[in-house]
mmCIF file of C-alpha atoms in Angstrom:
data_model
loop_
_atom_site.group_PDB
_atom_site.id
_atom_site.type_symbol
_atom_site.label_atom_id
_atom_site.label_comp_id
_atom_site.label_asym_id
_atom_site.label_seq_id
_atom_site.Cartn_x
_atom_site.Cartn_y
_atom_site.Cartn_z
ATOM 1 C CA MET A 289 167.737 54.493 86.949
ATOM 2 C CA ASN A 290 164.573 53.583 85.031
ATOM 3 C CA VAL A 291 164.049 50.673 82.595
ATOM 4 C CA SER A 292 164.617 52.624 79.483
ATOM 5 C CA GLU A 293 167.933 53.911 80.759
ATOM 6 C CA GLU A 294 168.994 50.371 81.677
ATOM 7 C CA ILE A 295 168.123 49.022 78.281
ATOM 8 C CA LYS A 296 170.004 51.888 76.560
ATOM 9 C CA ARG A 297 173.035 51.091 78.743
ATOM 10 C CA LEU A 298 172.806 47.379 77.849
ATOM 11 C CA HIS A 299 172.552 48.320 74.196
ATOM 12 C CA ASP A 300 175.626 50.534 74.379
ATOM 13 C CA LEU A 301 177.536 47.692 76.075
ATOM 14 C CA HIS A 302 176.400 45.348 73.339
ATOM 15 C CA LEU A 303 177.429 47.729 70.554
ATOM 16 C CA ALA A 304 180.879 48.258 72.206
ATOM 17 C CA GLY A 305 181.438 44.473 72.169
ATOM 18 C CA ALA A 306 181.357 44.003 75.895
ATOM 19 C CA LEU A 307 178.228 41.818 75.697
ATOM 20 C CA SER A 308 177.611 39.054 73.250
ATOM 21 C CA ASP A 309 174.245 38.578 71.515
ATOM 22 C CA ALA A 310 173.249 35.845 74.012
ATOM 23 C CA GLU A 311 174.346 37.826 77.001
ATOM 24 C CA PHE A 312 172.519 40.907 75.770
ATOM 25 C CA ALA A 313 169.315 38.927 75.229
ATOM 26 C CA GLN A 314 169.547 37.240 78.534
ATOM 27 C CA ALA A 315 170.173 40.727 80.421
ATOM 28 C CA LYS A 316 167.349 42.303 78.492
ATOM 29 C CA ALA A 317 164.963 39.473 79.293
ATOM 30 C CA LYS A 318 166.011 39.582 83.019
ATOM 31 C CA LEU A 319 165.438 43.305 83.078
ATOM 32 C CA LEU A 320 162.122 43.188 81.307
ATOM 33 C CA GLY A 321 160.944 40.218 83.370
ATOM 34 C CA GLY A 322 160.689 42.437 86.520
ATOM 35 C CA ILE A 323 158.223 44.900 84.994
ATOM 36 C CA ASN A 324 154.591 45.002 86.038
ATOM 37 C CA LEU A 325 152.704 45.811 82.882
ATOM 38 C CA ASP A 326 149.459 46.777 84.797
ATOM 39 C CA LYS A 327 151.002 49.857 86.313
ATOM 40 C CA PRO A 328 153.618 51.617 84.186
ATOM 41 C CA GLY A 329 156.842 52.668 85.907
ATOM 42 C CA THR A 330 156.565 49.982 88.621
ATOM 43 C CA SER A 331 158.448 46.738 88.823
ATOM 44 C CA SER A 332 157.403 43.566 90.498
ATOM 45 C CA GLY A 333 160.813 42.884 91.805
ATOM 46 C CA ALA A 334 161.882 42.559 95.450
ATOM 47 C CA GLU A 335 162.298 46.197 95.962
ATOM 48 C CA SER A 336 158.576 46.878 95.311
ATOM 49 C CA ALA A 337 157.452 43.942 97.368
ATOM 50 C CA SER A 338 159.081 45.202 100.521
ATOM 51 C CA SER A 339 158.371 48.855 100.086
ATOM 52 C CA PRO A 340 156.906 50.584 103.130
ATOM 53 C CA THR A 341 153.794 51.709 101.049
ATOM 54 C CA ASN A 342 153.049 48.097 100.256
ATOM 55 C CA ASP A 343 153.488 46.982 103.843
ATOM 56 C CA LEU A 344 151.126 49.718 104.977
ATOM 57 C CA VAL A 345 148.518 48.639 102.498
ATOM 58 C CA GLN A 346 148.735 45.095 103.666
ATOM 59 C CA GLU A 347 148.329 46.216 107.309
ATOM 60 C CA PHE A 348 145.199 48.199 106.402
ATOM 61 C CA ASN A 349 143.759 45.244 104.524
ATOM 62 C CA ARG A 350 144.397 43.149 107.686
ATOM 63 C CA LEU A 351 142.452 45.498 109.988
ATOM 64 C CA ARG A 352 139.186 44.003 111.235
ATOM 65 C CA ARG A 353 136.900 44.890 114.149
ATOM 66 C CA SER A 354 137.253 42.362 116.925
ATOM 67 C CA ARG A 355 134.298 40.149 117.873
ATOM 68 C CA ASN A 356 135.926 38.871 121.123
ATOM 69 C CA ASP A 357 137.640 42.004 122.524
ATOM 70 C CA ARG A 358 134.962 44.691 122.198
ATOM 71 C CA TRP A 359 133.315 47.208 124.416
ATOM 72 C CA LEU A 360 131.368 49.083 121.914
ATOM 73 C CA GLY A 361 132.090 48.299 118.278
ATOM 74 C CA GLY A 362 135.297 46.285 118.474
ATOM 75 C CA VAL A 363 137.479 48.993 116.883
ATOM 76 C CA CYS A 364 140.126 49.078 119.670
ATOM 77 C CA GLY A 365 140.360 45.293 119.898
ATOM 78 C CA GLY A 366 140.867 45.207 116.082
ATOM 79 C CA LEU A 367 143.453 47.844 116.175
ATOM 80 C CA GLY A 368 145.172 46.099 118.988
ATOM 81 C CA ARG A 369 145.215 42.763 117.118
ATOM 82 C CA ALA A 370 146.518 44.420 113.924
ATOM 83 C CA SER A 371 149.208 46.507 115.620
ATOM 84 C CA GLY A 372 150.313 44.055 118.176
ATOM 85 C CA MET A 373 149.519 46.486 121.091
ATOM 86 C CA GLU A 374 146.949 45.775 123.810
ATOM 87 C CA ALA A 375 143.474 47.056 123.132
ATOM 88 C CA TRP A 376 143.366 49.075 126.507
ATOM 89 C CA ILE A 377 146.122 51.222 125.011
ATOM 90 C CA TRP A 378 143.930 52.002 122.014
ATOM 91 C CA ARG A 379 140.960 52.743 124.281
ATOM 92 C CA LEU A 380 143.151 55.138 126.305
ATOM 93 C CA VAL A 381 144.295 56.878 123.082
ATOM 94 C CA PHE A 382 140.752 57.437 121.870
ATOM 95 C CA VAL A 383 139.713 58.751 125.334
ATOM 96 C CA LEU A 384 142.701 61.082 125.397
ATOM 97 C CA PHE A 385 142.033 62.352 121.953
ATOM 98 C CA THR A 386 138.386 62.984 122.793
ATOM 99 C CA LEU A 387 139.201 64.864 125.983
ATOM 100 C CA THR A 388 142.082 66.968 124.663
ATOM 101 C CA PHE A 389 141.210 67.486 121.000
ATOM 102 C CA GLY A 390 137.682 66.520 120.758
ATOM 103 C CA PHE A 391 137.787 64.284 117.659
ATOM 104 C CA GLY A 392 138.497 60.864 119.190
ATOM 105 C CA VAL A 393 134.788 59.988 119.027
ATOM 106 C CA VAL A 394 134.517 61.000 115.364
ATOM 107 C CA ILE A 395 137.516 58.838 114.447
ATOM 108 C CA TYR A 396 136.157 55.932 116.442
ATOM 109 C CA LEU A 397 132.792 56.160 114.729
ATOM 110 C CA LEU A 398 134.309 56.383 111.286
ATOM 111 C CA LEU A 399 136.345 53.317 111.991
ATOM 112 C CA TRP A 400 133.308 51.503 113.347
ATOM 113 C CA ILE A 401 131.420 52.349 110.209
ATOM 114 C CA PHE A 402 134.216 51.565 107.576
ATOM 115 C CA VAL A 403 136.254 48.754 109.159
ATOM 116 C CA PRO A 404 134.728 45.332 108.436
ATOM 117 C CA ASP A 405 133.893 42.790 111.136
ATOM 118 C CA GLU A 406 136.312 40.111 111.923
ATOM 119 C CA GLU A 407 134.344 36.958 111.141
ATOM 120 C CA ILE A 408 132.312 38.057 108.153
ATOM 121 C CA GLY A 409 135.030 40.153 106.399
ATOM 122 C CA ILE A 410 132.389 42.541 104.872
ATOM 123 C CA THR A 411 130.939 45.778 106.018
ATOM 124 C CA LYS A 412 127.292 45.972 107.038
ATOM 125 C CA ASN A 413 126.453 48.035 103.984
ATOM 126 C CA GLU A 414 127.515 45.246 101.610
ATOM 127 C CA TYR A 415 124.938 42.619 102.638
#
């Protein structure tokens, strides 16, 4: 149910006498208080804060190339730190993708270019 339907339902309850003026105003304020005005149709309540999309975006923002656990560019060390898996598992995945499908090196190079370094937090193109 979207916000306009909720407000209409509250208004109908108010007209039917089930809600007093104060209760209607309080419920309406509570309902409108959870709306994010920057992006229409989204709310800033608890359901949007714990959505899988939001969690995925936070994980991607946390991804950095490792300075300590690196063989080439630190991509596997950074993936290991962000995912909680060991870096050798990611190295094995990239080798297997390269040997079987042929695109493991391409993905590694793209991650090396676009994932920022751990300490600086910016990509090489930005400075």
